[in-house]
Amino acid sequence: MSSAPEDRIRLIDTDAVPAHIAVIMDGNGRWARQRNLPRIAGHRAGIQSVREILEASVELGVGALTLYAFSTENWKRPPSEVRALMELLREYLDREIDNLDRNDIRFETLGDSSALGPVIRSELEHAVERTADNGGLRFNVALNYSGRDELLRAVNAILTQAKDDPRLLEGVTEEHISRHLYTAGLADPDLLIRTSGEWRVSNFLLWQIAYSEIWVTDTLWPDFRRPHLYDAIIAYQKRERRYGGLTPALAR
Ligand code: FPP
């Protein structure tokens, strides 16, 4: 691309910005290893990317940004790394909550937060409550999240409901399932970004990404900044979204 990275914003059609962007932030460990730093230094650098991508999303008018911060599988990491990640999240909330609120951002978490420590849980609850009435960008952080677990919970919740409402046993609709997901009330992501060149969805938003456009970049998450987001959106805007149907040209 010939234009300077920051100038690429001009190539974005501001009327067709994805309403919901989801991101699998990957490559923090490799970023740190390349610099002979401990893995946590990569996570720490990744926080700056979180700030920048959130800020750019607000500026561009993105409706929702969902970041995959901690999967149910991430508990398999060394306890020191898990502790450090939770501490980073706590620090982030401490520092940013005023700023999120001031910018009308609504903060929410996706996942089973009951398994998180009491301190981080109460900070998260506080942030969710404090920003609950904000009408700007919806900022969702997936924590102790698993897409399969989310679907199982939805199915089990519907089965429980069916005890009182046996009509459910005649058939469950997509709406029933969507209503029982952590993302209830949120539009599905239009664009799923994964950094660090891995072509996997890693148990993230399995139901919700059915028709998302996927953008994989080799850039490691701590290096993923505004211009990289612009590139992903520019590529998204060149895609033809067919949702399984045909475009007029193909239908002829
Ligand atoms: C993946 O890199 C990254 C994570 C598992 C954690 C990402 C979390 C943050 C950036 C902090 C979250 C904070 C907020 C505020 C949302 P990796 O460790 O798997 O990297 P590797 O594949 O190179 O080892």
Short mmCIF file of C-alpha atoms and ligand atoms in Angstrom, two decimals:
data_model
loop_
_atom_site.label_atom_id
_atom_site.label_comp_id
_atom_site.label_asym_id
_atom_site.label_seq_id
_atom_site.Cartn_x
_atom_site.Cartn_y
_atom_site.Cartn_z
CA MET A 1 0.00 0.00 0.00
CA SER A 2 1.49 3.32 -1.01
CA SER A 3 -0.02 5.77 1.53
CA ALA A 4 1.61 6.39 4.92
CA PRO A 5 0.12 4.17 7.65
CA GLU A 6 -1.75 6.91 9.50
CA ASP A 7 -3.11 8.33 6.22
CA ARG A 8 -4.84 5.08 5.38
CA ILE A 9 -7.78 6.24 7.47
CA ARG A 10 -8.77 8.24 4.38
CA LEU A 11 -9.33 4.99 2.50
CA ILE A 12 -12.04 3.98 4.97
CA ASP A 13 -15.66 4.50 3.94
CA THR A 14 -16.97 5.99 7.16
CA ASP A 15 -20.54 4.97 6.25
CA ALA A 16 -19.64 1.28 6.11
CA VAL A 17 -17.52 0.75 9.20
CA PRO A 18 -18.14 -2.68 10.81
CA ALA A 19 -20.71 -2.29 13.58
CA HIS A 20 -19.05 -4.95 15.71
CA ILE A 21 -15.37 -5.95 15.62
CA ALA A 22 -14.09 -8.94 17.57
CA VAL A 23 -10.38 -9.54 18.12
CA ILE A 24 -8.34 -12.59 19.08
CA MET A 25 -5.31 -10.81 20.53
CA ASP A 26 -2.42 -13.21 19.96
CA GLY A 27 1.36 -13.07 19.89
CA ASN A 28 2.18 -11.32 23.17
CA GLY A 29 4.52 -14.13 24.24
CA ARG A 30 6.35 -14.17 20.91
CA TRP A 31 6.69 -10.38 20.96
CA ALA A 32 8.39 -10.66 24.37
CA ARG A 33 10.59 -13.59 23.35
CA GLN A 34 11.86 -11.67 20.30
CA ARG A 35 13.11 -9.07 22.78
CA ASN A 36 14.43 -11.50 25.41
CA LEU A 37 11.79 -10.23 27.81
CA PRO A 38 9.51 -12.22 30.12
CA ARG A 39 6.13 -13.13 28.61
CA ILE A 40 4.32 -10.69 30.86
CA ALA A 41 6.20 -7.82 29.19
CA GLY A 42 4.38 -8.85 26.00
CA HIS A 43 1.02 -8.74 27.77
CA ARG A 44 1.88 -5.36 29.24
CA ALA A 45 2.78 -4.01 25.80
CA GLY A 46 -0.49 -5.50 24.56
CA ILE A 47 -2.40 -3.19 26.88
CA GLN A 48 -1.18 -0.20 24.89
CA SER A 49 -2.65 -1.85 21.78
CA VAL A 50 -5.94 -2.31 23.64
CA ARG A 51 -5.98 1.42 24.44
CA GLU A 52 -5.17 2.44 20.89
CA ILE A 53 -7.63 0.07 19.20
CA LEU A 54 -10.41 1.11 21.57
CA GLU A 55 -9.70 4.78 20.93
CA ALA A 56 -9.59 4.28 17.16
CA SER A 57 -12.84 2.28 17.29
CA VAL A 58 -14.58 5.15 19.09
CA GLU A 59 -13.22 7.64 16.55
CA LEU A 60 -14.40 5.53 13.61
CA GLY A 61 -17.88 5.01 15.04
CA VAL A 62 -17.58 1.25 15.58
CA GLY A 63 -20.58 0.15 17.69
CA ALA A 64 -18.99 -2.72 19.61
CA LEU A 65 -15.48 -4.02 20.20
CA THR A 66 -15.02 -7.47 21.74
CA LEU A 67 -11.56 -8.58 22.86
CA TYR A 68 -10.58 -12.15 23.76
CA ALA A 69 -8.44 -11.61 26.85
CA PHE A 70 -8.56 -14.95 28.70
CA SER A 71 -9.98 -18.27 27.58
CA THR A 72 -11.03 -21.15 29.83
CA GLU A 73 -7.97 -22.96 28.43
CA ASN A 74 -5.63 -20.17 29.59
CA TRP A 75 -5.78 -21.54 33.16
CA LYS A 76 -3.27 -24.14 31.91
CA ARG A 77 -0.60 -21.41 31.80
CA PRO A 78 1.85 -21.10 34.71
CA PRO A 79 0.09 -19.61 37.77
CA SER A 80 2.52 -16.68 37.76
CA GLU A 81 1.43 -15.71 34.23
CA VAL A 82 -2.27 -16.08 35.10
CA ARG A 83 -1.77 -13.91 38.20
CA ALA A 84 0.12 -11.30 36.19
CA LEU A 85 -2.61 -11.19 33.54
CA MET A 86 -5.31 -10.64 36.16
CA GLU A 87 -3.19 -7.95 37.78
CA LEU A 88 -2.75 -6.21 34.43
CA LEU A 89 -6.47 -6.24 33.87
CA ARG A 90 -7.03 -4.79 37.33
CA GLU A 91 -4.47 -2.06 36.69
CA TYR A 92 -6.09 -1.32 33.35
CA LEU A 93 -9.53 -0.89 34.92
CA ASP A 94 -8.14 1.26 37.73
CA ARG A 95 -6.46 3.56 35.27
CA GLU A 96 -9.04 3.62 32.51
CA ILE A 97 -12.45 3.46 34.13
CA ASP A 98 -12.84 7.25 34.32
CA ASN A 99 -11.76 7.56 30.74
CA LEU A 100 -14.15 4.83 29.57
CA ASP A 101 -17.03 6.49 31.38
CA ARG A 102 -16.13 9.96 30.10
CA ASN A 103 -16.18 8.61 26.55
CA ASP A 104 -19.64 7.10 27.05
CA ILE A 105 -18.22 3.57 26.63
CA ARG A 106 -20.22 0.69 28.10
CA PHE A 107 -17.91 -1.94 29.56
CA GLU A 108 -19.03 -5.57 29.85
CA THR A 109 -17.47 -8.98 30.25
CA LEU A 110 -18.27 -12.21 28.44
CA GLY A 111 -17.55 -15.52 30.14
CA ASP A 112 -17.80 -17.19 33.51
CA SER A 113 -16.40 -14.56 35.86
CA SER A 114 -17.42 -16.61 38.94
CA ALA A 115 -14.09 -18.46 38.64
CA LEU A 116 -12.04 -15.23 38.85
CA GLY A 117 -10.60 -13.98 42.14
CA PRO A 118 -12.83 -11.81 44.40
CA VAL A 119 -10.80 -8.62 43.91
CA ILE A 120 -10.82 -8.67 40.13
CA ARG A 121 -14.46 -9.77 40.16
CA SER A 122 -15.52 -6.82 42.24
CA GLU A 123 -13.51 -4.40 40.05
CA LEU A 124 -15.16 -5.84 36.97
CA GLU A 125 -18.63 -5.58 38.52
CA HIS A 126 -17.93 -2.00 39.50
CA ALA A 127 -16.84 -1.12 35.94
CA VAL A 128 -19.88 -2.84 34.44
CA GLU A 129 -22.28 -1.06 36.83
CA ARG A 130 -20.63 2.32 36.47
CA THR A 131 -20.85 2.26 32.67
CA ALA A 132 -24.18 0.39 32.34
CA ASP A 133 -26.13 3.44 31.17
CA ASN A 134 -23.55 4.65 28.67
CA GLY A 135 -24.82 4.70 25.12
CA GLY A 136 -21.57 4.84 23.16
CA LEU A 137 -19.29 2.02 22.07
CA ARG A 138 -19.88 -1.32 23.76
CA PHE A 139 -16.55 -2.64 24.95
CA ASN A 140 -16.67 -6.34 25.78
CA VAL A 141 -13.79 -8.25 27.29
CA ALA A 142 -14.02 -12.04 27.10
CA LEU A 143 -12.64 -13.47 30.33
CA ASN A 144 -12.68 -17.13 31.30
CA TYR A 145 -14.58 -17.50 28.06
CA SER A 146 -15.23 -20.59 25.94
CA GLY A 147 -17.56 -20.63 22.96
CA ARG A 148 -18.55 -24.28 23.47
CA ASP A 149 -19.22 -23.70 27.15
CA GLU A 150 -21.34 -20.67 26.26
CA LEU A 151 -23.46 -22.83 23.93
CA LEU A 152 -23.79 -25.60 26.53
CA ARG A 153 -24.95 -23.08 29.11
CA ALA A 154 -27.52 -21.72 26.66
CA VAL A 155 -28.87 -25.21 25.88
CA ASN A 156 -29.04 -26.12 29.57
CA ALA A 157 -30.75 -22.83 30.46
CA ILE A 158 -33.35 -23.51 27.75
CA LEU A 159 -33.89 -27.06 29.07
CA THR A 160 -34.47 -25.64 32.55
CA GLN A 161 -36.96 -23.13 31.13
CA ALA A 162 -38.70 -25.93 29.27
CA LYS A 163 -39.76 -27.45 32.60
CA ASP A 164 -42.07 -24.44 33.06
CA ASP A 165 -42.75 -23.90 29.38
CA PRO A 166 -43.03 -27.30 27.65
CA ARG A 167 -43.70 -25.58 24.29
CA LEU A 168 -39.92 -25.17 24.11
CA LEU A 169 -39.66 -28.94 23.71
CA GLU A 170 -41.41 -28.60 20.33
CA GLY A 171 -38.40 -26.77 18.94
CA VAL A 172 -35.77 -24.21 19.86
CA THR A 173 -35.11 -21.28 17.52
CA GLU A 174 -31.92 -19.32 16.77
CA GLU A 175 -33.44 -16.45 18.76
CA HIS A 176 -33.82 -18.69 21.82
CA ILE A 177 -30.15 -19.62 21.65
CA SER A 178 -28.93 -16.07 20.95
CA ARG A 179 -30.93 -14.77 23.89
CA HIS A 180 -29.08 -17.11 26.27
CA LEU A 181 -25.55 -16.27 25.13
CA TYR A 182 -23.24 -13.84 26.93
CA THR A 183 -23.70 -11.61 23.88
CA ALA A 184 -27.50 -11.40 24.19
CA GLY A 185 -28.63 -8.09 22.75
CA LEU A 186 -25.39 -7.49 20.82
CA ALA A 187 -25.23 -7.74 17.03
CA ASP A 188 -22.94 -10.52 15.76
CA PRO A 189 -19.41 -9.41 14.83
CA ASP A 190 -19.06 -8.21 11.25
CA LEU A 191 -15.31 -8.54 11.39
CA LEU A 192 -13.12 -10.98 13.33
CA ILE A 193 -9.44 -10.05 13.54
CA ARG A 194 -6.74 -12.47 14.67
CA THR A 195 -3.19 -11.30 15.14
CA SER A 196 0.10 -13.24 14.95
CA GLY A 197 -0.71 -15.23 11.82
CA GLU A 198 -2.55 -18.15 13.41
CA TRP A 199 -5.53 -19.36 11.35
CA ARG A 200 -7.71 -20.62 14.19
CA VAL A 201 -10.84 -19.40 15.93
CA SER A 202 -9.78 -20.89 19.29
CA ASN A 203 -13.24 -21.47 20.73
CA PHE A 204 -14.14 -17.77 20.38
CA LEU A 205 -17.75 -16.67 19.71
CA LEU A 206 -18.48 -19.91 17.84
CA TRP A 207 -22.16 -19.12 17.29
CA GLN A 208 -21.74 -15.41 16.71
CA ILE A 209 -19.06 -15.54 13.97
CA ALA A 210 -21.17 -17.65 11.59
CA TYR A 211 -21.09 -14.88 8.97
CA SER A 212 -18.23 -12.71 10.20
CA GLU A 213 -15.52 -11.70 7.78
CA ILE A 214 -12.17 -12.94 9.06
CA TRP A 215 -8.92 -10.98 8.85
CA VAL A 216 -5.69 -12.65 9.94
CA THR A 217 -2.52 -10.62 10.15
CA ASP A 218 1.05 -11.70 10.94
CA THR A 219 1.43 -8.62 13.15
CA LEU A 220 1.81 -9.59 16.82
CA TRP A 221 -0.78 -8.05 19.16
CA PRO A 222 1.60 -5.62 20.93
CA ASP A 223 2.52 -4.23 17.48
CA PHE A 224 -1.11 -4.03 16.32
CA ARG A 225 -1.96 -0.35 16.32
CA ARG A 226 -4.24 2.12 14.52
CA PRO A 227 -2.87 1.60 10.99
CA HIS A 228 -3.32 -2.17 11.32
CA LEU A 229 -6.94 -1.68 12.34
CA TYR A 230 -7.42 0.64 9.37
CA ASP A 231 -6.00 -2.03 7.05
CA ALA A 232 -8.34 -4.66 8.46
CA ILE A 233 -11.34 -2.36 7.95
CA ILE A 234 -10.25 -1.40 4.43
CA ALA A 235 -9.95 -5.12 3.54
CA TYR A 236 -13.34 -5.79 5.14
CA GLN A 237 -14.92 -3.06 3.06
CA LYS A 238 -13.66 -4.73 -0.12
CA ARG A 239 -15.32 -8.03 0.76
CA GLU A 240 -18.66 -9.00 -0.72
CA ARG A 241 -20.84 -10.31 2.09
CA ARG A 242 -23.22 -12.89 0.69
CA TYR A 243 -24.48 -14.65 3.83
CA GLY A 244 -24.70 -17.87 1.82
CA GLY A 245 -26.69 -16.23 -0.99
CA LEU A 246 -25.65 -14.87 -4.38
CA THR A 247 -24.62 -11.39 -5.40
CA PRO A 248 -26.72 -9.86 -8.20
CA ALA A 249 -23.83 -10.47 -10.66
CA LEU A 250 -23.62 -14.18 -9.79
CA ALA A 251 -27.39 -14.61 -9.87
CA ARG A 252 -27.62 -13.57 -13.54
C1 FPP B 1 -2.26 -14.05 23.65
O1 FPP B 1 -0.88 -14.01 23.50
C2 FPP B 1 -2.71 -13.07 24.63
C3 FPP B 1 -3.35 -13.38 25.78
C4 FPP B 1 -3.68 -14.74 26.19
C5 FPP B 1 -3.75 -12.33 26.75
C6 FPP B 1 -4.15 -11.03 26.17
C7 FPP B 1 -4.42 -10.11 27.26
C8 FPP B 1 -4.08 -8.81 27.30
C9 FPP B 1 -3.43 -8.06 26.24
C10 FPP B 1 -4.45 -8.06 28.51
C11 FPP B 1 -5.96 -7.92 28.54
C12 FPP B 1 -6.34 -6.63 28.97
C13 FPP B 1 -7.44 -5.96 28.60
C14 FPP B 1 -7.65 -4.66 29.21
C15 FPP B 1 -8.44 -6.42 27.63
P1 FPP B 1 -0.03 -15.28 23.86
O2 FPP B 1 0.43 -15.15 25.26
O3 FPP B 1 -0.81 -16.53 23.58
O4 FPP B 1 1.15 -15.13 22.83
P2 FPP B 1 2.02 -16.29 22.15
O5 FPP B 1 1.06 -17.12 21.33
O6 FPP B 1 2.99 -15.53 21.31
O7 FPP B 1 2.67 -17.06 23.27
#
